[in-house]
PDB file of C-alpha atoms in Angstrom:
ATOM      1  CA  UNK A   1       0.000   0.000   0.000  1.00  0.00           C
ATOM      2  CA  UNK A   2       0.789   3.495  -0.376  1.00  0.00           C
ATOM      3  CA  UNK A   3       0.300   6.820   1.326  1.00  0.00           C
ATOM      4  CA  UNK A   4       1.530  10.760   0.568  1.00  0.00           C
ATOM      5  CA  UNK A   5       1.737  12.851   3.285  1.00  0.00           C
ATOM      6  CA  UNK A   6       1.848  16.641   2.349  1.00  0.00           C
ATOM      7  CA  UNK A   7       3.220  18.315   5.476  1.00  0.00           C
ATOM      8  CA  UNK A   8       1.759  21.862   5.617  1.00  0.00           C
ATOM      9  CA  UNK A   9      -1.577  22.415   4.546  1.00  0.00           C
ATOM     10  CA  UNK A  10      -1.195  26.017   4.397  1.00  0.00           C
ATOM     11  CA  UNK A  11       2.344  27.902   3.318  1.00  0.00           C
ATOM     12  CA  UNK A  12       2.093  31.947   3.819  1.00  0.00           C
ATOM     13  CA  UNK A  13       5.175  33.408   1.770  1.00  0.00           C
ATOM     14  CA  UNK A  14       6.018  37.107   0.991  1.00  0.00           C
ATOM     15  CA  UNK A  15       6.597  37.371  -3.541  1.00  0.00           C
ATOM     16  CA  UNK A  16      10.572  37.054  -4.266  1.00  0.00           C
ATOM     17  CA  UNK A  17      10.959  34.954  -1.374  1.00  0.00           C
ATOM     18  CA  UNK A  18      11.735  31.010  -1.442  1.00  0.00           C
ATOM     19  CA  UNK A  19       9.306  28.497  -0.756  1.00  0.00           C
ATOM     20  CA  UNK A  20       9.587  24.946   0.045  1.00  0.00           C
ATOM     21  CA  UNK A  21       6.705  22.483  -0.067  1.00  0.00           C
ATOM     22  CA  UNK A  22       6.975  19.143   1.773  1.00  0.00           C
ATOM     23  CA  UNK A  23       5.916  16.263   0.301  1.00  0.00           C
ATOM     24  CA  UNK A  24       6.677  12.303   2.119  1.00  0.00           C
ATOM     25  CA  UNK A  25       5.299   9.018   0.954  1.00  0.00           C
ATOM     26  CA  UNK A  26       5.603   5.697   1.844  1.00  0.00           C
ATOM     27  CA  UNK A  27       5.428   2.685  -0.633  1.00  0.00           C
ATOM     28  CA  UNK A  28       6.463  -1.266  -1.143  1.00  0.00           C
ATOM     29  CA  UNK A  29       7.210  -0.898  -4.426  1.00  0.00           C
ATOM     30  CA  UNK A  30       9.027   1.014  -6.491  1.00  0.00           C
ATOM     31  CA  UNK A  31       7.264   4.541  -7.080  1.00  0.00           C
ATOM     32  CA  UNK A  32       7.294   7.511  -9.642  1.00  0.00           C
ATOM     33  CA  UNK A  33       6.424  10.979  -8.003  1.00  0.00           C
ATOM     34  CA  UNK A  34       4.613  13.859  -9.522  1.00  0.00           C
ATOM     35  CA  UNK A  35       3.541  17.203  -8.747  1.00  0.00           C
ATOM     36  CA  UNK A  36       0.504  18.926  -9.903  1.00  0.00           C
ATOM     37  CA  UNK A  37      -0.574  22.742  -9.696  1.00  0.00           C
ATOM     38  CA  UNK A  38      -4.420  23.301  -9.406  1.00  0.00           C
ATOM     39  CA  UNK A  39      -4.909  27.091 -10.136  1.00  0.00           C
ATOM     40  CA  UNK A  40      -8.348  28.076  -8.920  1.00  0.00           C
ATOM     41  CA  UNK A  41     -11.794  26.974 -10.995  1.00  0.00           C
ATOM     42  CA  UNK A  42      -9.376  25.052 -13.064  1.00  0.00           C
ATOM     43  CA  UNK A  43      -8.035  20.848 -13.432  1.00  0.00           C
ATOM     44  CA  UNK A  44      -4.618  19.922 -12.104  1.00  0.00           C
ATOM     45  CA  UNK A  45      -1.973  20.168 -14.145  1.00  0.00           C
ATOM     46  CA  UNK A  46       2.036  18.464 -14.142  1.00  0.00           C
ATOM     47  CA  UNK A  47       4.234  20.907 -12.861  1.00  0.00           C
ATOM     48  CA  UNK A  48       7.183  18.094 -12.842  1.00  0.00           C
ATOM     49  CA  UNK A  49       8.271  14.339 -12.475  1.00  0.00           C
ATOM     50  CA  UNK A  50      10.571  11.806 -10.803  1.00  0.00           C
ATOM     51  CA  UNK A  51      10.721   8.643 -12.993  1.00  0.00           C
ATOM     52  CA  UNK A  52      14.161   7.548 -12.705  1.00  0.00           C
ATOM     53  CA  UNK A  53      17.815   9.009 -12.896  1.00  0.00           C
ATOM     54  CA  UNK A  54      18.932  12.177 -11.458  1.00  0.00           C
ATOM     55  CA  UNK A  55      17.195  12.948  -8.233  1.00  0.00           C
ATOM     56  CA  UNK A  56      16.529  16.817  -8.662  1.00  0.00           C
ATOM     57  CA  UNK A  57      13.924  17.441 -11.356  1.00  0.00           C
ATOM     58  CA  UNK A  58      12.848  20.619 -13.453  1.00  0.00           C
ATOM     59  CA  UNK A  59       9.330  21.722 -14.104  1.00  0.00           C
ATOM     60  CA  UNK A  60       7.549  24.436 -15.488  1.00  0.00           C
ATOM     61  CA  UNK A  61       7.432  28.274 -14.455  1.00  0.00           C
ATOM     62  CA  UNK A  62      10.992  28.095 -11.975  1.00  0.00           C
ATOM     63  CA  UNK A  63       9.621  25.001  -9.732  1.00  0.00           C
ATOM     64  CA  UNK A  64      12.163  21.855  -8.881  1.00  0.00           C
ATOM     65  CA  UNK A  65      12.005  18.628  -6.728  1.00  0.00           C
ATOM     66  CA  UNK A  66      14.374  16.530  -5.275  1.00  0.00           C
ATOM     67  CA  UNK A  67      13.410  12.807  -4.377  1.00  0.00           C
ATOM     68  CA  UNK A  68      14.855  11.611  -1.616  1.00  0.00           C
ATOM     69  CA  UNK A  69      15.165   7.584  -1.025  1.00  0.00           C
ATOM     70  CA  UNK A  70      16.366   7.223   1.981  1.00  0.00           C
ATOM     71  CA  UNK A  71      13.903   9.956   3.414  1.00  0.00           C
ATOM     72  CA  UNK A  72      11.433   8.844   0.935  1.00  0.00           C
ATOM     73  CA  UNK A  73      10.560  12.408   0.315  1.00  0.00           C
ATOM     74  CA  UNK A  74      10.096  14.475  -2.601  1.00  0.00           C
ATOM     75  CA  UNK A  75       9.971  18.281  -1.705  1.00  0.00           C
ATOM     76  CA  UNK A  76       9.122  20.809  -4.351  1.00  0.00           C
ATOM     77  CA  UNK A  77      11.283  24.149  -4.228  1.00  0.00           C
ATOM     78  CA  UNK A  78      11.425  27.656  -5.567  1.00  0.00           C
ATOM     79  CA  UNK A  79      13.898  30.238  -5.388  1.00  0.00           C
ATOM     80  CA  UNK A  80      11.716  33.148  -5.801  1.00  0.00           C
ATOM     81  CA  UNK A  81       8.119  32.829  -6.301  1.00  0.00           C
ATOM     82  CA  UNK A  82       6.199  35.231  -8.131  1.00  0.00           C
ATOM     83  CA  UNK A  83       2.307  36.127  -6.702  1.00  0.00           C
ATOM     84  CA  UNK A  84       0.941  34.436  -9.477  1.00  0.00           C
ATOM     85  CA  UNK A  85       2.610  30.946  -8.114  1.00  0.00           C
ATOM     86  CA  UNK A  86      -0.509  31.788  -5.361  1.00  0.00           C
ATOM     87  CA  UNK A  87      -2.913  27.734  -6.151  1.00  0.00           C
ATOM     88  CA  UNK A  88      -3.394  24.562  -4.452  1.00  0.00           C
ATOM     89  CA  UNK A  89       0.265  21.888  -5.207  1.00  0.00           C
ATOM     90  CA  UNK A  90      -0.265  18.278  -5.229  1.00  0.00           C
ATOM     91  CA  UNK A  91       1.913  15.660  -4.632  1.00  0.00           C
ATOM     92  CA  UNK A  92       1.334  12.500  -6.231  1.00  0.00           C
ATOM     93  CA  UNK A  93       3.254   9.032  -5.757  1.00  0.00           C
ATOM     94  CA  UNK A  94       2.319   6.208  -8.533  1.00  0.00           C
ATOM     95  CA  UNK A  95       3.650   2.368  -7.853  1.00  0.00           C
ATOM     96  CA  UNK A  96       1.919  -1.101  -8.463  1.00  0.00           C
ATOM     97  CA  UNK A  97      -0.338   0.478 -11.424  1.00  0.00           C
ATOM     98  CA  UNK A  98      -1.762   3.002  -8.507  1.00  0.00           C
ATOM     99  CA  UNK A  99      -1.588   6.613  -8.071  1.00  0.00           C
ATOM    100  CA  UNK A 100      -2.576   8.406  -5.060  1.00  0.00           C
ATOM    101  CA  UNK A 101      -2.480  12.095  -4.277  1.00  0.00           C
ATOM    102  CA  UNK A 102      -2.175  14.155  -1.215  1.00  0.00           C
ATOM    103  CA  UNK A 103      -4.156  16.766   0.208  1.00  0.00           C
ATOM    104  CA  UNK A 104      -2.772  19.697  -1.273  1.00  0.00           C
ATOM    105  CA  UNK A 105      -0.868  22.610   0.031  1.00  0.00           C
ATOM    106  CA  UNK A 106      -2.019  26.004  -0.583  1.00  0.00           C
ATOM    107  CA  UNK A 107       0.581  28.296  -1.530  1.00  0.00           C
ATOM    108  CA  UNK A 108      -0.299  31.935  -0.933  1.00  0.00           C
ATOM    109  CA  UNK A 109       1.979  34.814  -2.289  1.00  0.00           C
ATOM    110  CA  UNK A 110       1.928  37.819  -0.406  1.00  0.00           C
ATOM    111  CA  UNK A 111       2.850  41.217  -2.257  1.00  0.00           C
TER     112      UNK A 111
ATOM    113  CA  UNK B   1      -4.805  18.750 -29.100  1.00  0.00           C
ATOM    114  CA  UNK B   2      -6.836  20.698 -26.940  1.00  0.00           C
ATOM    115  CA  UNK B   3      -6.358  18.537 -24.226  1.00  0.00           C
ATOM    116  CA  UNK B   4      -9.163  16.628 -22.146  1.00  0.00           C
ATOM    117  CA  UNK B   5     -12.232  18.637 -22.712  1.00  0.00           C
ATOM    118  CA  UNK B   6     -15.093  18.318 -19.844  1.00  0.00           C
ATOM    119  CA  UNK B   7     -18.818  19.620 -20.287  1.00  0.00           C
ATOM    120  CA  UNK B   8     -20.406  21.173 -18.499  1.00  0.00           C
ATOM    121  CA  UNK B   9     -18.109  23.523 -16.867  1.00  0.00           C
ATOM    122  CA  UNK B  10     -21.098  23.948 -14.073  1.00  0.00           C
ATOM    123  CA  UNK B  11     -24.042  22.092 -13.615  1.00  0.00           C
ATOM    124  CA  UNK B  12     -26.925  23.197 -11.070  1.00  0.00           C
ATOM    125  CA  UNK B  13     -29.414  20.689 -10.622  1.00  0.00           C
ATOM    126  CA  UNK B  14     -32.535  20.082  -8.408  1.00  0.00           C
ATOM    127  CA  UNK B  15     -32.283  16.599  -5.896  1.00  0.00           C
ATOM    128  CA  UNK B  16     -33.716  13.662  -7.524  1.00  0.00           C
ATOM    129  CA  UNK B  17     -32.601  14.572 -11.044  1.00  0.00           C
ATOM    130  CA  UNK B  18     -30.322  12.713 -13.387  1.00  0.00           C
ATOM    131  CA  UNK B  19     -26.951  14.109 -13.973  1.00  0.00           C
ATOM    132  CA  UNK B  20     -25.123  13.033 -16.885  1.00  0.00           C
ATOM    133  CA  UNK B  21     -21.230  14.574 -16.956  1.00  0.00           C
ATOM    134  CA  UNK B  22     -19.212  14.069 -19.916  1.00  0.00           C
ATOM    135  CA  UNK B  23     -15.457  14.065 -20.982  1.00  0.00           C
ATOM    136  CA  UNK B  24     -13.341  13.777 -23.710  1.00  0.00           C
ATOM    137  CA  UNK B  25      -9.484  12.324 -23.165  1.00  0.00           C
ATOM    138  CA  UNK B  26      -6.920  12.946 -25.092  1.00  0.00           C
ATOM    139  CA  UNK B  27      -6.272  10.988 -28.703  1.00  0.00           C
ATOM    140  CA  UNK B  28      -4.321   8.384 -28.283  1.00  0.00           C
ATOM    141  CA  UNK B  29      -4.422   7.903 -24.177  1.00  0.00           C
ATOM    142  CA  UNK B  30      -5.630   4.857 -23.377  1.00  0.00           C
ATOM    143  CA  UNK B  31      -6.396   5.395 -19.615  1.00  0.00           C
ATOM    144  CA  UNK B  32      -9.190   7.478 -18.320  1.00  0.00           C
ATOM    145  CA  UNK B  33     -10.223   8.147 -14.785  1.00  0.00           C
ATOM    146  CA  UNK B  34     -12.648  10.098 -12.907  1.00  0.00           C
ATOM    147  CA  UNK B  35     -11.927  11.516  -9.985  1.00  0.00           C
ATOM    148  CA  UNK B  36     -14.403  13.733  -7.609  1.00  0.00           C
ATOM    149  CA  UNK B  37     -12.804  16.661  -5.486  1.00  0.00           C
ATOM    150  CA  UNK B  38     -14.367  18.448  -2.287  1.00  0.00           C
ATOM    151  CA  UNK B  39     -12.536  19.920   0.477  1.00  0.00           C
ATOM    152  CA  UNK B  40     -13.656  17.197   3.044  1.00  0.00           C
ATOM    153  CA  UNK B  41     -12.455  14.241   1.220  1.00  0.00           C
ATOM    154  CA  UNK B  42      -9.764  15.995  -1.520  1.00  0.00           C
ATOM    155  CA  UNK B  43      -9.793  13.833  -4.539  1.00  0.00           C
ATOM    156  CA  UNK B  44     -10.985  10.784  -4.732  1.00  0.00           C
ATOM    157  CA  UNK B  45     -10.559   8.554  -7.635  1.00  0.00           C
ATOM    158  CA  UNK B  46     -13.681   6.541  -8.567  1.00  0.00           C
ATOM    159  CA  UNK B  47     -13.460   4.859 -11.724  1.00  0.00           C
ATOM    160  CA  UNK B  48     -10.992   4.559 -14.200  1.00  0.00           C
ATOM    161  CA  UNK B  49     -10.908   2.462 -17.427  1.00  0.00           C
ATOM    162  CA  UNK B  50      -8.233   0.839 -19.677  1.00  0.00           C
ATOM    163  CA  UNK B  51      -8.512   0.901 -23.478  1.00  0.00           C
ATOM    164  CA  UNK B  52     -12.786   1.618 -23.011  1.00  0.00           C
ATOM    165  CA  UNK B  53     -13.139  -1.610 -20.394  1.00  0.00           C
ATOM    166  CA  UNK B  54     -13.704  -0.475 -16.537  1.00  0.00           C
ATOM    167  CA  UNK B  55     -10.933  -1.770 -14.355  1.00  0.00           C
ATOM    168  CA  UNK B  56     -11.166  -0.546 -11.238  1.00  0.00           C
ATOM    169  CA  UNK B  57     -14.687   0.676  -9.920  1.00  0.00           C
ATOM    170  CA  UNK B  58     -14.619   0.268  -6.016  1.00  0.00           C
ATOM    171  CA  UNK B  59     -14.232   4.231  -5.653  1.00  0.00           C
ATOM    172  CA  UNK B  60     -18.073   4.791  -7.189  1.00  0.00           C
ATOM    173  CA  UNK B  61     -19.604   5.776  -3.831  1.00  0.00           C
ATOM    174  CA  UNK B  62     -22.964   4.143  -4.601  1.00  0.00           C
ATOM    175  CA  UNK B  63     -25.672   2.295  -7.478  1.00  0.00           C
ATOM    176  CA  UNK B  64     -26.557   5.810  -8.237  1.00  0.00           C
ATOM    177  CA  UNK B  65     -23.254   6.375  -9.815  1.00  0.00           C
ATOM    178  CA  UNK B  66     -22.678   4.778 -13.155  1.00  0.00           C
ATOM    179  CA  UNK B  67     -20.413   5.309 -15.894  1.00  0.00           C
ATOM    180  CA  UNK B  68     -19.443   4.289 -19.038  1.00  0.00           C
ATOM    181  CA  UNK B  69     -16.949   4.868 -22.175  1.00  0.00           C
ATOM    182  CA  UNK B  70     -18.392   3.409 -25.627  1.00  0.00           C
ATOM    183  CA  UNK B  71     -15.661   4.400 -27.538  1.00  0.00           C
ATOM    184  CA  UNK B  72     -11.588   6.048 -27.049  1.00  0.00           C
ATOM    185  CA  UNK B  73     -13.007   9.441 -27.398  1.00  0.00           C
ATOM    186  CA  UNK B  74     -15.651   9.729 -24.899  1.00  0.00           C
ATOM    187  CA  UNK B  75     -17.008   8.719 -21.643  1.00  0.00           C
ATOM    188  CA  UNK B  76     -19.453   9.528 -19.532  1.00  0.00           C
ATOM    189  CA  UNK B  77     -20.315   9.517 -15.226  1.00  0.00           C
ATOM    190  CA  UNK B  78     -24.220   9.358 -14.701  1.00  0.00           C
ATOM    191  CA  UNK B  79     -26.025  10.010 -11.199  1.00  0.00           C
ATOM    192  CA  UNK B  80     -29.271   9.120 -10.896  1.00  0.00           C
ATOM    193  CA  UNK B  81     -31.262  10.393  -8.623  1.00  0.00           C
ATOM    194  CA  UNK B  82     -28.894  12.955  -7.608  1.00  0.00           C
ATOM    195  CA  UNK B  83     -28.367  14.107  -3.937  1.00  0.00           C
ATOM    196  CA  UNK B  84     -27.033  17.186  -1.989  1.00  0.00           C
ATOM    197  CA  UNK B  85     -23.751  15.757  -0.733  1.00  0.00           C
ATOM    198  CA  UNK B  86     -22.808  14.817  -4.462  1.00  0.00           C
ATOM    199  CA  UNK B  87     -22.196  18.679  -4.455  1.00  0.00           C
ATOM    200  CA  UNK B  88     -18.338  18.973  -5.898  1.00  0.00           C
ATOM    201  CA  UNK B  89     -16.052  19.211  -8.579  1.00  0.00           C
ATOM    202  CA  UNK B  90     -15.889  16.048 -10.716  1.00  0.00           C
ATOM    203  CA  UNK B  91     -12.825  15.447 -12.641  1.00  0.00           C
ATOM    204  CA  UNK B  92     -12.126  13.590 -15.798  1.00  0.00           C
ATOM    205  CA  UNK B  93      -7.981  12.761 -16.569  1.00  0.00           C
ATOM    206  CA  UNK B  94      -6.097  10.380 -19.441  1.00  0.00           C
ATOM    207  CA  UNK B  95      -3.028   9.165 -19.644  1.00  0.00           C
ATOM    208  CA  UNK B  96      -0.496   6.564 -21.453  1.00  0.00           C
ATOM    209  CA  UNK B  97       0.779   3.565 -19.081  1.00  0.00           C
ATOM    210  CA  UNK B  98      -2.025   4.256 -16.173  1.00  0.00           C
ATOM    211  CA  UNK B  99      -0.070   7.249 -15.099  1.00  0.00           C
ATOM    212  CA  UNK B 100       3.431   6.099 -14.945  1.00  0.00           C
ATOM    213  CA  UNK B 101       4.388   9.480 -17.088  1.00  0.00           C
ATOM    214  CA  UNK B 102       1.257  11.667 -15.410  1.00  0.00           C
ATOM    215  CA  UNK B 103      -2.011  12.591 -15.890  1.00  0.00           C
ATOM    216  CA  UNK B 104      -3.737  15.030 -18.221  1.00  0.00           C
ATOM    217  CA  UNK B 105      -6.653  16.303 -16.410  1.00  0.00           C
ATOM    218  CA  UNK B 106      -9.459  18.573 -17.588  1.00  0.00           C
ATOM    219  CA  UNK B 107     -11.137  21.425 -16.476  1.00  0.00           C
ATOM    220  CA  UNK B 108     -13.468  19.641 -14.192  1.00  0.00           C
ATOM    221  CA  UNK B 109     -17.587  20.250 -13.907  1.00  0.00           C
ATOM    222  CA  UNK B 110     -18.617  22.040 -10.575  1.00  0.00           C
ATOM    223  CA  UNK B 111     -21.892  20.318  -9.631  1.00  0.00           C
ATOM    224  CA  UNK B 112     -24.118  21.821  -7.200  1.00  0.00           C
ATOM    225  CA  UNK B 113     -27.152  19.893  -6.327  1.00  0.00           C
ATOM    226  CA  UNK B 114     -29.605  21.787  -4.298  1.00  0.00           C
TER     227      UNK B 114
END
């Protein structure tokens, strides 16, 4: 079985600061890791993914992960976030033909 | 493409009626899931099908959920009668390899039964 556990449900952060989202699963199998961005009144969409290879992965608009074995973790990072990186972030964990997702963390950019 | 298209966007309905939610994946996916989303339970996926055959139903909440997918470019998630707590935001997603690359999801259809 698997689980994702997204640590902060909530992450206040002032625009041009860095942001870190936490993100820790636990699996039996072998996993691939995603995150999503849901903006609001829209669908989720991949911001990045973790299938195999280097551990630090590049996504769209600035955002990178870094997966983590031994911690079996897979936090999402930006160096400066800009107020329109203000949605909900997924993470997402996929082993044994299953994907779950975790609750979200709401990033909110303060000007 | 234009990506997975979902219709309605909203959909206001009276208790009792049928609803009938409808979604079109992306050529050439061969996975397609439906998930629901509401900020009690977050999502939860509750059917998903593999080249147009159902695989994996046990998230369908009840008998008065149904849903189908007659052919690679459509598929549809019925409820009937419809109910107050089936208030929320019902997605529709595709994807090669059941997700080992990602999802594509769509837009989603707010439903608000009152």
């Amino acid at each position: 079985a698997q689980s994702v556990t997204q640590l902060d449900s909530q992450v206040p952060v002032f625009e041009e600061a860095p942001v870190e989202l936490r993100c820790n699963y636990s699996s039996s199998v072998s996993v691939y890791l995603f995150w999503y961005v849901q903006y609001p009144n829209q669908g989720l969409q991949l911001l990045l993914k973790y299938l195999s290879g280097s551990t630090l992965v590049k996504g769209i608009n600035g955002f990178e992960a870094e997966f983590n074995k031994s911690q079996t973790s897979f936090h999402l990072r930006k160096p400066s976030v800009h107020i329109s990186d203000t949605a909900e972030y997924f993470c997402a964990v996929t082993g044994g033909f299953k994907t779950i997702f975790g609750a979200g963390t709401r990033l909110f950019v303060k000007a | 493409d234009a990506g997975v298209i979902q219709s309605p966007r909203h959909e206001v309905t009276e208790m009792g009626q049928e609803v009938t939610l409808r979604c079109k994946p992306i050529s050439g996916h061969d996975y397609l899931f439906w998930y629901r989303q509401t900020m009690m339970r977050g999502l939860e996926l509750l059917i998903y099908f593999n080249n147009n055959v159902p695989i994996d139903d046990s998230g369908m909440p009840e008998d008065r959920f149904s849903a189908k997918m007659p052919n690679a470019s459509f598929s549809t998630l019925k409820i009937q009668p419809s109910e107050p707590r089936d208030s929320a935001v019902y997605f529709c997603a595709s994807s090669v390899l059941q997700g080992n690359y990602g999802y594509t999801f769509g837009s989603g259809t707010r439903l608000t039964v009152v």
